[in-house]
Short mmCIF file of N, CA and C in Angstrom, two decimals:
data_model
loop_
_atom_site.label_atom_id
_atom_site.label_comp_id
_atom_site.label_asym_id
_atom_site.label_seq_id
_atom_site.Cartn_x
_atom_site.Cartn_y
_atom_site.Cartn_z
N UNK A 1 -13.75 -5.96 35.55
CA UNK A 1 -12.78 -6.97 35.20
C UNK A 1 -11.77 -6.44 34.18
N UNK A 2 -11.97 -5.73 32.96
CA UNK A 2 -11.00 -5.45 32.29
C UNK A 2 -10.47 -4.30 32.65
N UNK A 3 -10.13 -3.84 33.89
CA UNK A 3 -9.90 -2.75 34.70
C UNK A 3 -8.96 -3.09 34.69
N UNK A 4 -8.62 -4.65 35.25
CA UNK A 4 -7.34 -5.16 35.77
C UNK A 4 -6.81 -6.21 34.73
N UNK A 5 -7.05 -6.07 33.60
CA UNK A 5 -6.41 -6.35 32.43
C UNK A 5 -6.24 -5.49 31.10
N UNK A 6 -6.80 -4.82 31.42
CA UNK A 6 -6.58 -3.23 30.20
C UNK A 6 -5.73 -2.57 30.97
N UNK A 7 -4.34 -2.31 31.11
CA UNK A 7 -3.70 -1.52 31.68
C UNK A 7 -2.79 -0.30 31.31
N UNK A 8 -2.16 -0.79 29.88
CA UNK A 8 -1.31 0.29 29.40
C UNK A 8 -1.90 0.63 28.16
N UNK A 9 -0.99 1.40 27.33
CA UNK A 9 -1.02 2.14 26.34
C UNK A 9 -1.85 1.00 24.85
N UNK A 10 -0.63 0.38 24.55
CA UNK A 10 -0.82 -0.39 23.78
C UNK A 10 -1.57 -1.47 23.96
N UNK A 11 -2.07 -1.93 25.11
CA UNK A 11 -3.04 -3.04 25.57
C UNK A 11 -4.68 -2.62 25.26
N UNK A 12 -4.48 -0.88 25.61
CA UNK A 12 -6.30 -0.32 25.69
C UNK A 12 -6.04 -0.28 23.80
N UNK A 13 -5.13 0.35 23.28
CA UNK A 13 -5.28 -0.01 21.39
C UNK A 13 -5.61 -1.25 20.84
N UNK A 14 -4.77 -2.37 21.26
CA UNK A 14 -5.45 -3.43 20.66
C UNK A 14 -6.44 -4.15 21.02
N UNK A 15 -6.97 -4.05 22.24
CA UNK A 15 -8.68 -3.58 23.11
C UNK A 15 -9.89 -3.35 22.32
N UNK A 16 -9.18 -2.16 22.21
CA UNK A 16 -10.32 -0.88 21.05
C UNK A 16 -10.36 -1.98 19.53
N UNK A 17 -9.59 -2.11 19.15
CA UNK A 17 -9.65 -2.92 17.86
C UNK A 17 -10.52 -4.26 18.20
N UNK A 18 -9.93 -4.98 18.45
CA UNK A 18 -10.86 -6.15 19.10
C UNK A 18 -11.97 -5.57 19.03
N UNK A 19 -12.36 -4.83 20.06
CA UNK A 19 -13.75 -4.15 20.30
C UNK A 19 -14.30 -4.08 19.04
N UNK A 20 -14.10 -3.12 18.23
CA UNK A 20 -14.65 -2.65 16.89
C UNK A 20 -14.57 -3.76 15.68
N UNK A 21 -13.73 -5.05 16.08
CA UNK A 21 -14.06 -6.07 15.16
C UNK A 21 -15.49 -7.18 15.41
N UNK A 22 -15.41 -6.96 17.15
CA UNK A 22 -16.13 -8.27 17.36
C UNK A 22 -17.64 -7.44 17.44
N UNK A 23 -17.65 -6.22 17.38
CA UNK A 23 -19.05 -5.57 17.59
C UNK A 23 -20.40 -6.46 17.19
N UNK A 24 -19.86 -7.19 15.79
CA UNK A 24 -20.77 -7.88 14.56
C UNK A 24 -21.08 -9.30 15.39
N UNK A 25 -20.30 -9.45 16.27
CA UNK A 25 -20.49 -10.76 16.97
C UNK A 25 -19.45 -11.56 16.35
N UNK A 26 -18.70 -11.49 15.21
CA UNK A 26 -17.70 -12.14 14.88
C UNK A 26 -16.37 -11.51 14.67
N UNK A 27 -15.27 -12.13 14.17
CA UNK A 27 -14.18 -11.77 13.44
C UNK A 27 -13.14 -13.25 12.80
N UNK A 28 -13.43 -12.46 11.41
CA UNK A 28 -13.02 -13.33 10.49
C UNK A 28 -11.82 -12.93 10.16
N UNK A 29 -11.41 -14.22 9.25
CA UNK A 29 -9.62 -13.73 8.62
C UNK A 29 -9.25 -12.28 8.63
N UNK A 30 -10.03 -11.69 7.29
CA UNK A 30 -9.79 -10.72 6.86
C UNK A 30 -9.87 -9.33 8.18
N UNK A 31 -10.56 -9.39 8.82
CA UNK A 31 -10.67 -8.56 9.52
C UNK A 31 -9.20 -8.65 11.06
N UNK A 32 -9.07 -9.94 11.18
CA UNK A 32 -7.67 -10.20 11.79
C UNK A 32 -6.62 -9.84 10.79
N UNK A 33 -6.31 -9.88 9.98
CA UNK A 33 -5.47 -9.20 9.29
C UNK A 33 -5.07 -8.26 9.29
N UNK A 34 -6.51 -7.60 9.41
CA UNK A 34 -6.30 -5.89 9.38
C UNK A 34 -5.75 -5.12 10.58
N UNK A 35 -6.61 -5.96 11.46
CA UNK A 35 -5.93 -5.54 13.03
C UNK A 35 -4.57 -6.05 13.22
N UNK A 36 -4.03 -7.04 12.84
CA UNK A 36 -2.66 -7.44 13.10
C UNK A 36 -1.35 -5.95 11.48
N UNK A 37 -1.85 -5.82 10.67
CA UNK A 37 -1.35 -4.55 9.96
C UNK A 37 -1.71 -3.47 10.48
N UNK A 38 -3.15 -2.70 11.57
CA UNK A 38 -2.92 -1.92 12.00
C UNK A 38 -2.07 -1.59 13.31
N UNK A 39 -1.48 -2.97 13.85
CA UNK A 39 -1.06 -2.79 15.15
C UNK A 39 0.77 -2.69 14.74
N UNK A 40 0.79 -3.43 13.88
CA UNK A 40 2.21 -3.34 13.55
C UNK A 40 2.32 -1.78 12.47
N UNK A 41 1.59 -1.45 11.79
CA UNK A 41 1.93 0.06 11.82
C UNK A 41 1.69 1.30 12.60
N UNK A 42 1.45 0.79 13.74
CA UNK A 42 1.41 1.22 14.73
C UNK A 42 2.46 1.57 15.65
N UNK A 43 2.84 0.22 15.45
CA UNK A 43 4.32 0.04 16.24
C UNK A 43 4.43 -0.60 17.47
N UNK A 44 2.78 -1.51 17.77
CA UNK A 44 2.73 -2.11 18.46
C UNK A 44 3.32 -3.63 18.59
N UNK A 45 3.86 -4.19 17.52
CA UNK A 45 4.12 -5.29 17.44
C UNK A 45 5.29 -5.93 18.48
N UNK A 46 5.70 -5.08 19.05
CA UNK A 46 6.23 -5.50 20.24
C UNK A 46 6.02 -5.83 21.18
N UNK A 47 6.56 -7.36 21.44
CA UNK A 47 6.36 -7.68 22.98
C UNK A 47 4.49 -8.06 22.99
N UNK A 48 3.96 -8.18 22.21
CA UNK A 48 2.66 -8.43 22.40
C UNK A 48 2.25 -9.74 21.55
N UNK A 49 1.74 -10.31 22.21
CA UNK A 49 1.44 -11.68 22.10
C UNK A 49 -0.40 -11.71 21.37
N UNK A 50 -0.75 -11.37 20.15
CA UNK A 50 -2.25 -10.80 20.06
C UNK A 50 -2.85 -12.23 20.26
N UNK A 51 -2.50 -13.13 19.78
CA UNK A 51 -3.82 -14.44 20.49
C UNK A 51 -3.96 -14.28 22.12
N UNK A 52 -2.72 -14.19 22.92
CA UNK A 52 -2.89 -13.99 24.26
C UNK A 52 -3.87 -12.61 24.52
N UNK A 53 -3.76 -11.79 23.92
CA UNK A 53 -4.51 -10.51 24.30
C UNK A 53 -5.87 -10.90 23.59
N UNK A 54 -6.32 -11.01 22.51
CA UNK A 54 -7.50 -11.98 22.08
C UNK A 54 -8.02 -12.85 23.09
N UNK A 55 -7.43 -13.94 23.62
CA UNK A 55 -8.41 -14.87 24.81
C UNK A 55 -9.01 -13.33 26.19
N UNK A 56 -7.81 -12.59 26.02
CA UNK A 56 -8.19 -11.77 27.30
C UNK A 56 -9.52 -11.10 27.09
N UNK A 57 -9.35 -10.56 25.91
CA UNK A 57 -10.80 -9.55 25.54
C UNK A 57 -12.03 -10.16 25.67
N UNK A 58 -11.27 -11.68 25.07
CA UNK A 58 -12.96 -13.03 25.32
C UNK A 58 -13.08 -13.10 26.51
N UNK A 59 -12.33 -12.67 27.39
CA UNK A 59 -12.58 -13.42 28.68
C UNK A 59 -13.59 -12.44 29.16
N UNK A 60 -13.48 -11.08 29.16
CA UNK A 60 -13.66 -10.07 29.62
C UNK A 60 -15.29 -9.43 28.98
N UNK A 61 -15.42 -9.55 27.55
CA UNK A 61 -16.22 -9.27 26.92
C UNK A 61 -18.16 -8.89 27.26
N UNK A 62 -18.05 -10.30 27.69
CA UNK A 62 -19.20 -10.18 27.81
C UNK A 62 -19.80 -9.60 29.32
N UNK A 63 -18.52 -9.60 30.45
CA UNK A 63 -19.11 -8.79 31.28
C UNK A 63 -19.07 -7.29 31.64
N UNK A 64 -18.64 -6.71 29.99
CA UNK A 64 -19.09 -5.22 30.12
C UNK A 64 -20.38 -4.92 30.03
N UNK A 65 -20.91 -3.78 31.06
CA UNK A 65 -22.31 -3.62 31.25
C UNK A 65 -22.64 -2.19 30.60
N UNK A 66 -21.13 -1.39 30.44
CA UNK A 66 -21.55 -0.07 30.39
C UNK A 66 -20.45 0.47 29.49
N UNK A 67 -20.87 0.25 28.03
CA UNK A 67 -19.50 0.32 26.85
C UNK A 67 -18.97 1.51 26.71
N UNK A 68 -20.31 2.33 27.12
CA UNK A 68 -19.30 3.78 27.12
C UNK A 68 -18.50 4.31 27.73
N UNK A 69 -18.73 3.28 29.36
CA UNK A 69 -17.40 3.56 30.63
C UNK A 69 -16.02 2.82 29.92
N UNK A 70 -16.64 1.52 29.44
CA UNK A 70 -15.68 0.80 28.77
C UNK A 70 -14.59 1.70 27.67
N UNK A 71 -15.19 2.08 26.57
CA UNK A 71 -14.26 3.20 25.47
C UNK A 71 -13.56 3.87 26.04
N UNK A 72 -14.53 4.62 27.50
CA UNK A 72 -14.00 5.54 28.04
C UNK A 72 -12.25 5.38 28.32
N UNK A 73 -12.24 4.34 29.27
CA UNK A 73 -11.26 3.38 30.06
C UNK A 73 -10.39 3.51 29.21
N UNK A 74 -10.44 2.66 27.95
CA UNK A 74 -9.38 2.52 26.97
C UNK A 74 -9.21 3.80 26.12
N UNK A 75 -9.33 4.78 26.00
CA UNK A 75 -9.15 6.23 25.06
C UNK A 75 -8.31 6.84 26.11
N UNK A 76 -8.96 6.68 27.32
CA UNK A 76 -7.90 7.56 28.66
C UNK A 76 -6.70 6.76 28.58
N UNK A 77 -6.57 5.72 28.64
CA UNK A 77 -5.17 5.10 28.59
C UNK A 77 -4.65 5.13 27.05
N UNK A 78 -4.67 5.42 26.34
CA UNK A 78 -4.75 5.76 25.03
C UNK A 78 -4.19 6.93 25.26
N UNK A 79 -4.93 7.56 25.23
CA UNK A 79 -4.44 9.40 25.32
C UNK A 79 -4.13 9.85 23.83
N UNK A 80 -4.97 9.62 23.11
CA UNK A 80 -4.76 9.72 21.68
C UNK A 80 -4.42 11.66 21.59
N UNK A 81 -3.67 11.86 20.60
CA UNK A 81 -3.24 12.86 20.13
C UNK A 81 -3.62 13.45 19.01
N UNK A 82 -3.74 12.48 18.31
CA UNK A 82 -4.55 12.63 17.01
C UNK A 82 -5.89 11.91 16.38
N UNK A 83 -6.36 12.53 17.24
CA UNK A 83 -7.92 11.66 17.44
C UNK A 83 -8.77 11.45 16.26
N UNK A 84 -8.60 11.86 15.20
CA UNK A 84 -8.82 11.85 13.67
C UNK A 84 -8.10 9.72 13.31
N UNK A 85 -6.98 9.97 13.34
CA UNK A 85 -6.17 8.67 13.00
C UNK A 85 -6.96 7.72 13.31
N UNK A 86 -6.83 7.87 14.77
CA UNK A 86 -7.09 6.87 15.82
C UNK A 86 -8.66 5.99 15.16
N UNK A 87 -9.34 7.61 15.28
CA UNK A 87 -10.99 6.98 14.74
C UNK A 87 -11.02 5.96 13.23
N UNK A 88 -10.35 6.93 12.90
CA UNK A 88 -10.13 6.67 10.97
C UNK A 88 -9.74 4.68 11.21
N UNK A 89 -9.08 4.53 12.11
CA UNK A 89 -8.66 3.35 12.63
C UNK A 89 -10.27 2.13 12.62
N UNK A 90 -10.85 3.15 13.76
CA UNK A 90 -11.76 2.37 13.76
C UNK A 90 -13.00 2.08 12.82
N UNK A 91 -13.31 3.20 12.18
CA UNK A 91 -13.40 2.76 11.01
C UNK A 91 -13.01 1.94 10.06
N UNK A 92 -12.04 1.86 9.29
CA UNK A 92 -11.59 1.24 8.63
C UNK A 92 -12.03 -0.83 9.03
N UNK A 93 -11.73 -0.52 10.49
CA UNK A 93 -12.29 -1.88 11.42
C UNK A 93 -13.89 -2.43 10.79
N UNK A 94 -14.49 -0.99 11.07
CA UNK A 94 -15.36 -1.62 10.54
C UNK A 94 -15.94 -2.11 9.82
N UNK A 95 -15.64 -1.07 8.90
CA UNK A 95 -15.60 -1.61 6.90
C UNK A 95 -15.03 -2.52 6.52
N UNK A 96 -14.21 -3.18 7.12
CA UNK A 96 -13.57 -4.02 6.68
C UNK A 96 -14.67 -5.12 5.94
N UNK A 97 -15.06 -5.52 6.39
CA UNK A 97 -15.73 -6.60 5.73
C UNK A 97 -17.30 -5.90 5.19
N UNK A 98 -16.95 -4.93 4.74
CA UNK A 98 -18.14 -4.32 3.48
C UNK A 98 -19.52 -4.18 4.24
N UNK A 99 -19.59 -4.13 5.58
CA UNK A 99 -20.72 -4.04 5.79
C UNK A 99 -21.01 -3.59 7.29
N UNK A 100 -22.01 -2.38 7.38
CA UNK A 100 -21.77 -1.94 8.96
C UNK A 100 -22.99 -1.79 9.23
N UNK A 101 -23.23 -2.72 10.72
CA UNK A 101 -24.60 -3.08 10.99
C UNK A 101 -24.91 -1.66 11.93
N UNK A 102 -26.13 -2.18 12.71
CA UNK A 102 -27.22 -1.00 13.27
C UNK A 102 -25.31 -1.08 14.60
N UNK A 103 -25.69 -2.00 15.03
CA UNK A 103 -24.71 -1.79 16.73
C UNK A 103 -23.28 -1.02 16.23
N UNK A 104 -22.76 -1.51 14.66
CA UNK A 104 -21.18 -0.75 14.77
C UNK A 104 -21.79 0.66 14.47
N UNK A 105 -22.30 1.12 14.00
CA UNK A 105 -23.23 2.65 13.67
C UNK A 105 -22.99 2.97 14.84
N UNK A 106 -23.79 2.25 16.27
CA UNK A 106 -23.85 3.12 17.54
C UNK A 106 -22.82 3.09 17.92
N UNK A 107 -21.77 2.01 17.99
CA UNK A 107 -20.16 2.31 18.21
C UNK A 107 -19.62 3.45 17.88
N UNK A 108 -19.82 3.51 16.37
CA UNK A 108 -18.97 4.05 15.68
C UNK A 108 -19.47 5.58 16.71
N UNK A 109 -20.71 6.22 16.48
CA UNK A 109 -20.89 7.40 17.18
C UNK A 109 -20.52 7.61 18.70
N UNK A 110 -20.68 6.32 19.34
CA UNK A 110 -20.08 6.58 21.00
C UNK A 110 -18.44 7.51 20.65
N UNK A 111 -17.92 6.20 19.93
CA UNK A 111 -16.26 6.57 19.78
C UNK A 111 -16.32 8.57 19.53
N UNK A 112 -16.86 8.51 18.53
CA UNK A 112 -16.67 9.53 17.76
C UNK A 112 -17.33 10.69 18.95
N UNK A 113 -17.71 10.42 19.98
CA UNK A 113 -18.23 11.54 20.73
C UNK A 113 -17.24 11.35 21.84
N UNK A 114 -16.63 10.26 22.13
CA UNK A 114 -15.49 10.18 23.12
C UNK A 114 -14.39 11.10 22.29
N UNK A 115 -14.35 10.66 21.22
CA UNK A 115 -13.01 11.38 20.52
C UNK A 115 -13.06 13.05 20.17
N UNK A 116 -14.57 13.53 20.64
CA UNK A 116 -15.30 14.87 20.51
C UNK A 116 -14.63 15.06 18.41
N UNK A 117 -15.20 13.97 18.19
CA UNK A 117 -15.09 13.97 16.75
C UNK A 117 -17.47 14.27 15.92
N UNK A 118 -17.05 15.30 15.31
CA UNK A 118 -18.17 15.53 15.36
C UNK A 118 -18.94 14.88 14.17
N UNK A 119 -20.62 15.07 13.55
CA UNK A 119 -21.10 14.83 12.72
C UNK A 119 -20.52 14.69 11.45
N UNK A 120 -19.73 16.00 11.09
CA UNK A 120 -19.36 16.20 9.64
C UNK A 120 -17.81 15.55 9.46
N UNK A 121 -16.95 15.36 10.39
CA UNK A 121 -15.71 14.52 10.63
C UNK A 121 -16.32 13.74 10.44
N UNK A 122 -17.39 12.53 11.27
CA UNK A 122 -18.00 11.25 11.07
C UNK A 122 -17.82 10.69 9.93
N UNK A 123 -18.89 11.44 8.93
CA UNK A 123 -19.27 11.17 7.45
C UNK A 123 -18.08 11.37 7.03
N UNK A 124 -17.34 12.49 6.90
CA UNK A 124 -15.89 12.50 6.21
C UNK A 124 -15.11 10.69 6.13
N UNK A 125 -14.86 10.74 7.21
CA UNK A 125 -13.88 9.69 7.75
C UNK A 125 -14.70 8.41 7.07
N UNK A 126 -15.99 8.15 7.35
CA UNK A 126 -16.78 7.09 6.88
C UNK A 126 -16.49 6.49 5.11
N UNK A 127 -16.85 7.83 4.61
CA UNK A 127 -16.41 8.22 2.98
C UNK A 127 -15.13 8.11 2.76
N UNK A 128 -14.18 8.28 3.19
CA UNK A 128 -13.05 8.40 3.01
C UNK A 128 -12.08 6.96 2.85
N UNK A 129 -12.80 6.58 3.91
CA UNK A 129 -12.47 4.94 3.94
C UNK A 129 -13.24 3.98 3.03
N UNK A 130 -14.78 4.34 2.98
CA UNK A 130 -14.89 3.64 1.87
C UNK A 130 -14.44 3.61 0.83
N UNK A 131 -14.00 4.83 0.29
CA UNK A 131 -13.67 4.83 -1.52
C UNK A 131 -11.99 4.23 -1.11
N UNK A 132 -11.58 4.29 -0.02
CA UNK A 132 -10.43 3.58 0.12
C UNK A 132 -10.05 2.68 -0.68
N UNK A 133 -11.28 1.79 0.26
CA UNK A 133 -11.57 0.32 0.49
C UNK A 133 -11.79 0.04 -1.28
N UNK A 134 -12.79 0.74 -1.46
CA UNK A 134 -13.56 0.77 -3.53
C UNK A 134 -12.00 0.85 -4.15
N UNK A 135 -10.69 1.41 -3.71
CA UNK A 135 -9.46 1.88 -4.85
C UNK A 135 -9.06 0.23 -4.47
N UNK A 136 -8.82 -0.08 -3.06
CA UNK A 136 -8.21 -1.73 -3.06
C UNK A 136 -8.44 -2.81 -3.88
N UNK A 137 -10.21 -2.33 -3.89
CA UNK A 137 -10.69 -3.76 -4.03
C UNK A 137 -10.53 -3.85 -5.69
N UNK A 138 -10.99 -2.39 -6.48
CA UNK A 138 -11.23 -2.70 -8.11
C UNK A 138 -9.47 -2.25 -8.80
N UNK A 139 -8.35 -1.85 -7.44
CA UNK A 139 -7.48 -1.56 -8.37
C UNK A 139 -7.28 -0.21 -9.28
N UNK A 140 -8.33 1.23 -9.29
CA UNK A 140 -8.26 2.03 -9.76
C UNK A 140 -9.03 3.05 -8.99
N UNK A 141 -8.66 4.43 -9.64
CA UNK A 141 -9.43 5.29 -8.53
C UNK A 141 -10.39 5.32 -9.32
#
Protein backbone atom coordinates (compact mmCIF):
# COMPACT_ATOMS: atom_id res chain seq x y z
CA UNK A 1 0.00 0.00 0.00
CA UNK A 2 2.49 2.71 0.65
CA UNK A 3 4.06 1.70 -2.64
CA UNK A 4 1.40 3.70 -4.19
CA UNK A 5 1.54 6.53 -1.87
CA UNK A 6 5.28 6.96 -1.08
CA UNK A 7 6.27 8.11 -4.41
CA UNK A 8 8.77 10.90 -4.68
CA UNK A 9 11.64 12.43 -3.15
CA UNK A 10 10.26 14.53 -0.57
CA UNK A 11 7.16 12.31 0.23
CA UNK A 12 9.67 9.03 1.21
CA UNK A 13 11.57 12.15 3.72
CA UNK A 14 8.67 13.14 5.43
CA UNK A 15 7.65 9.22 5.55
CA UNK A 16 10.95 8.45 7.21
CA UNK A 17 10.25 11.18 9.84
CA UNK A 18 6.81 10.21 10.63
CA UNK A 19 8.25 6.79 10.81
CA UNK A 20 10.93 7.61 13.42
CA UNK A 21 8.40 9.77 15.43
CA UNK A 22 5.56 7.36 15.69
CA UNK A 23 8.02 4.29 16.40
CA UNK A 24 7.04 5.06 20.39
CA UNK A 25 3.46 4.57 19.32
CA UNK A 26 2.93 8.27 19.67
CA UNK A 27 3.78 11.82 18.56
CA UNK A 28 3.43 14.72 20.56
CA UNK A 29 3.73 18.57 20.08
CA UNK A 30 7.18 18.76 20.56
CA UNK A 31 8.19 16.13 18.41
CA UNK A 32 5.78 17.66 15.46
CA UNK A 33 7.62 20.60 15.73
CA UNK A 34 10.66 19.17 15.11
CA UNK A 35 9.61 17.40 12.06
CA UNK A 36 7.78 20.40 10.68
CA UNK A 37 11.63 22.57 11.36
CA UNK A 38 13.31 19.62 9.93
CA UNK A 39 11.30 19.58 6.76
CA UNK A 40 11.35 23.22 6.21
CA UNK A 41 15.15 23.22 6.60
CA UNK A 42 15.13 20.95 4.37
CA UNK A 43 13.44 22.73 1.90
CA UNK A 44 10.63 20.69 1.85
CA UNK A 45 8.05 23.05 2.78
CA UNK A 46 6.78 23.26 -0.48
CA UNK A 47 3.73 22.33 -1.92
CA UNK A 48 3.30 19.82 0.92
CA UNK A 49 0.41 19.69 2.87
CA UNK A 50 2.04 17.64 6.29
CA UNK A 51 -1.47 16.90 8.03
CA UNK A 52 -2.49 15.49 4.54
CA UNK A 53 0.73 13.42 4.37
CA UNK A 54 0.25 12.53 8.24
CA UNK A 55 -3.45 10.92 7.64
CA UNK A 56 -1.52 9.07 4.69
CA UNK A 57 1.23 7.45 6.85
CA UNK A 58 -1.88 6.57 9.37
CA UNK A 59 -3.52 5.11 6.75
CA UNK A 60 -0.76 3.00 5.65
CA UNK A 61 1.03 2.25 8.92
CA UNK A 62 -0.11 -0.46 10.29
CA UNK A 63 -0.14 -2.58 7.21
CA UNK A 64 3.61 -2.69 6.96
CA UNK A 65 4.70 -6.25 7.52
CA UNK A 66 8.31 -5.92 6.60
CA UNK A 67 9.98 -2.41 7.91
CA UNK A 68 13.08 -3.13 6.52
CA UNK A 69 11.53 -3.48 2.85
CA UNK A 70 9.66 -0.47 4.08
CA UNK A 71 13.10 1.97 4.96
CA UNK A 72 14.30 0.27 2.16
CA UNK A 73 11.51 1.84 -0.28
CA UNK A 74 11.86 5.24 1.18
CA UNK A 75 16.00 5.68 1.32
CA UNK A 76 15.87 4.43 -2.52
CA UNK A 77 13.58 7.20 -3.31
CA UNK A 78 15.53 9.36 -1.10
CA UNK A 79 18.78 8.67 -2.64
CA UNK A 80 20.46 10.34 0.16
CA UNK A 81 23.94 11.75 -0.55
CA UNK A 82 24.91 12.46 2.62
CA UNK A 83 23.90 9.70 4.59
CA UNK A 84 25.50 11.00 7.87
CA UNK A 85 22.78 14.19 7.81
CA UNK A 86 20.06 12.29 6.80
CA UNK A 87 20.62 9.70 9.87
CA UNK A 88 21.74 12.53 12.27
CA UNK A 89 18.02 13.51 11.20
CA UNK A 90 16.73 10.60 12.49
CA UNK A 91 18.14 10.69 15.39
CA UNK A 92 17.62 13.78 16.57
CA UNK A 93 13.68 12.36 15.87
CA UNK A 94 14.29 10.30 18.25
CA UNK A 95 15.67 12.10 21.11
CA UNK A 96 13.50 14.38 20.83
CA UNK A 97 11.49 13.70 23.61
CA UNK A 98 14.48 12.50 26.00
CA UNK A 99 13.91 9.09 25.71
CA UNK A 100 14.67 6.05 23.30
CA UNK A 101 12.87 2.89 23.81
CA UNK A 102 13.97 -0.92 23.00
CA UNK A 103 11.90 -0.62 19.19
CA UNK A 104 13.57 3.09 18.25
CA UNK A 105 17.15 1.31 19.22
CA UNK A 106 16.14 -1.41 16.55
CA UNK A 107 15.09 1.38 14.13
CA UNK A 108 17.65 3.35 14.78
CA UNK A 109 20.20 0.27 13.74
CA UNK A 110 18.00 -1.00 10.67
CA UNK A 111 18.40 2.76 9.33
CA UNK A 112 21.91 2.90 10.16
CA UNK A 113 22.67 -0.41 8.24
CA UNK A 114 20.47 0.78 5.26
CA UNK A 115 22.54 3.96 5.37
CA UNK A 116 25.79 1.36 5.64
CA UNK A 117 26.38 3.80 8.60
CA UNK A 118 28.38 1.73 10.96
CA UNK A 119 28.76 0.96 14.88
CA UNK A 120 31.17 3.76 15.73
CA UNK A 121 29.20 6.53 13.36
CA UNK A 122 26.04 5.14 15.40
CA UNK A 123 27.34 6.11 18.87
CA UNK A 124 29.00 9.24 17.39
CA UNK A 125 25.80 10.61 15.94
CA UNK A 126 23.76 9.31 19.10
CA UNK A 127 26.26 11.50 21.44
CA UNK A 128 26.38 14.17 19.39
CA UNK A 129 22.82 14.86 19.43
CA UNK A 130 22.43 14.32 22.80
CA UNK A 131 24.79 16.91 24.24
CA UNK A 132 22.98 18.90 21.50
CA UNK A 133 19.83 18.47 22.91
CA UNK A 134 21.79 18.97 26.95
CA UNK A 135 23.27 22.77 25.17
CA UNK A 136 19.23 23.57 24.23
CA UNK A 137 17.74 22.53 27.04
CA UNK A 138 20.27 24.10 30.07
CA UNK A 139 21.39 27.03 27.71
CA UNK A 140 25.24 26.40 28.08
CA UNK A 141 27.81 24.08 26.84
Amino acid sequence: MYRQIVTTHDEALIHLFFHCCMKDGAMNDPELDTVSDMIVSAGLNKGHNLRAEYLNYKEYRSSIKDETRYLQHLIDLIRPVNQLALFSFCVELFLSDNNLGHSEEVLTTKIANLLHIDAAENQFIHKLITQLNDVKAKGSF
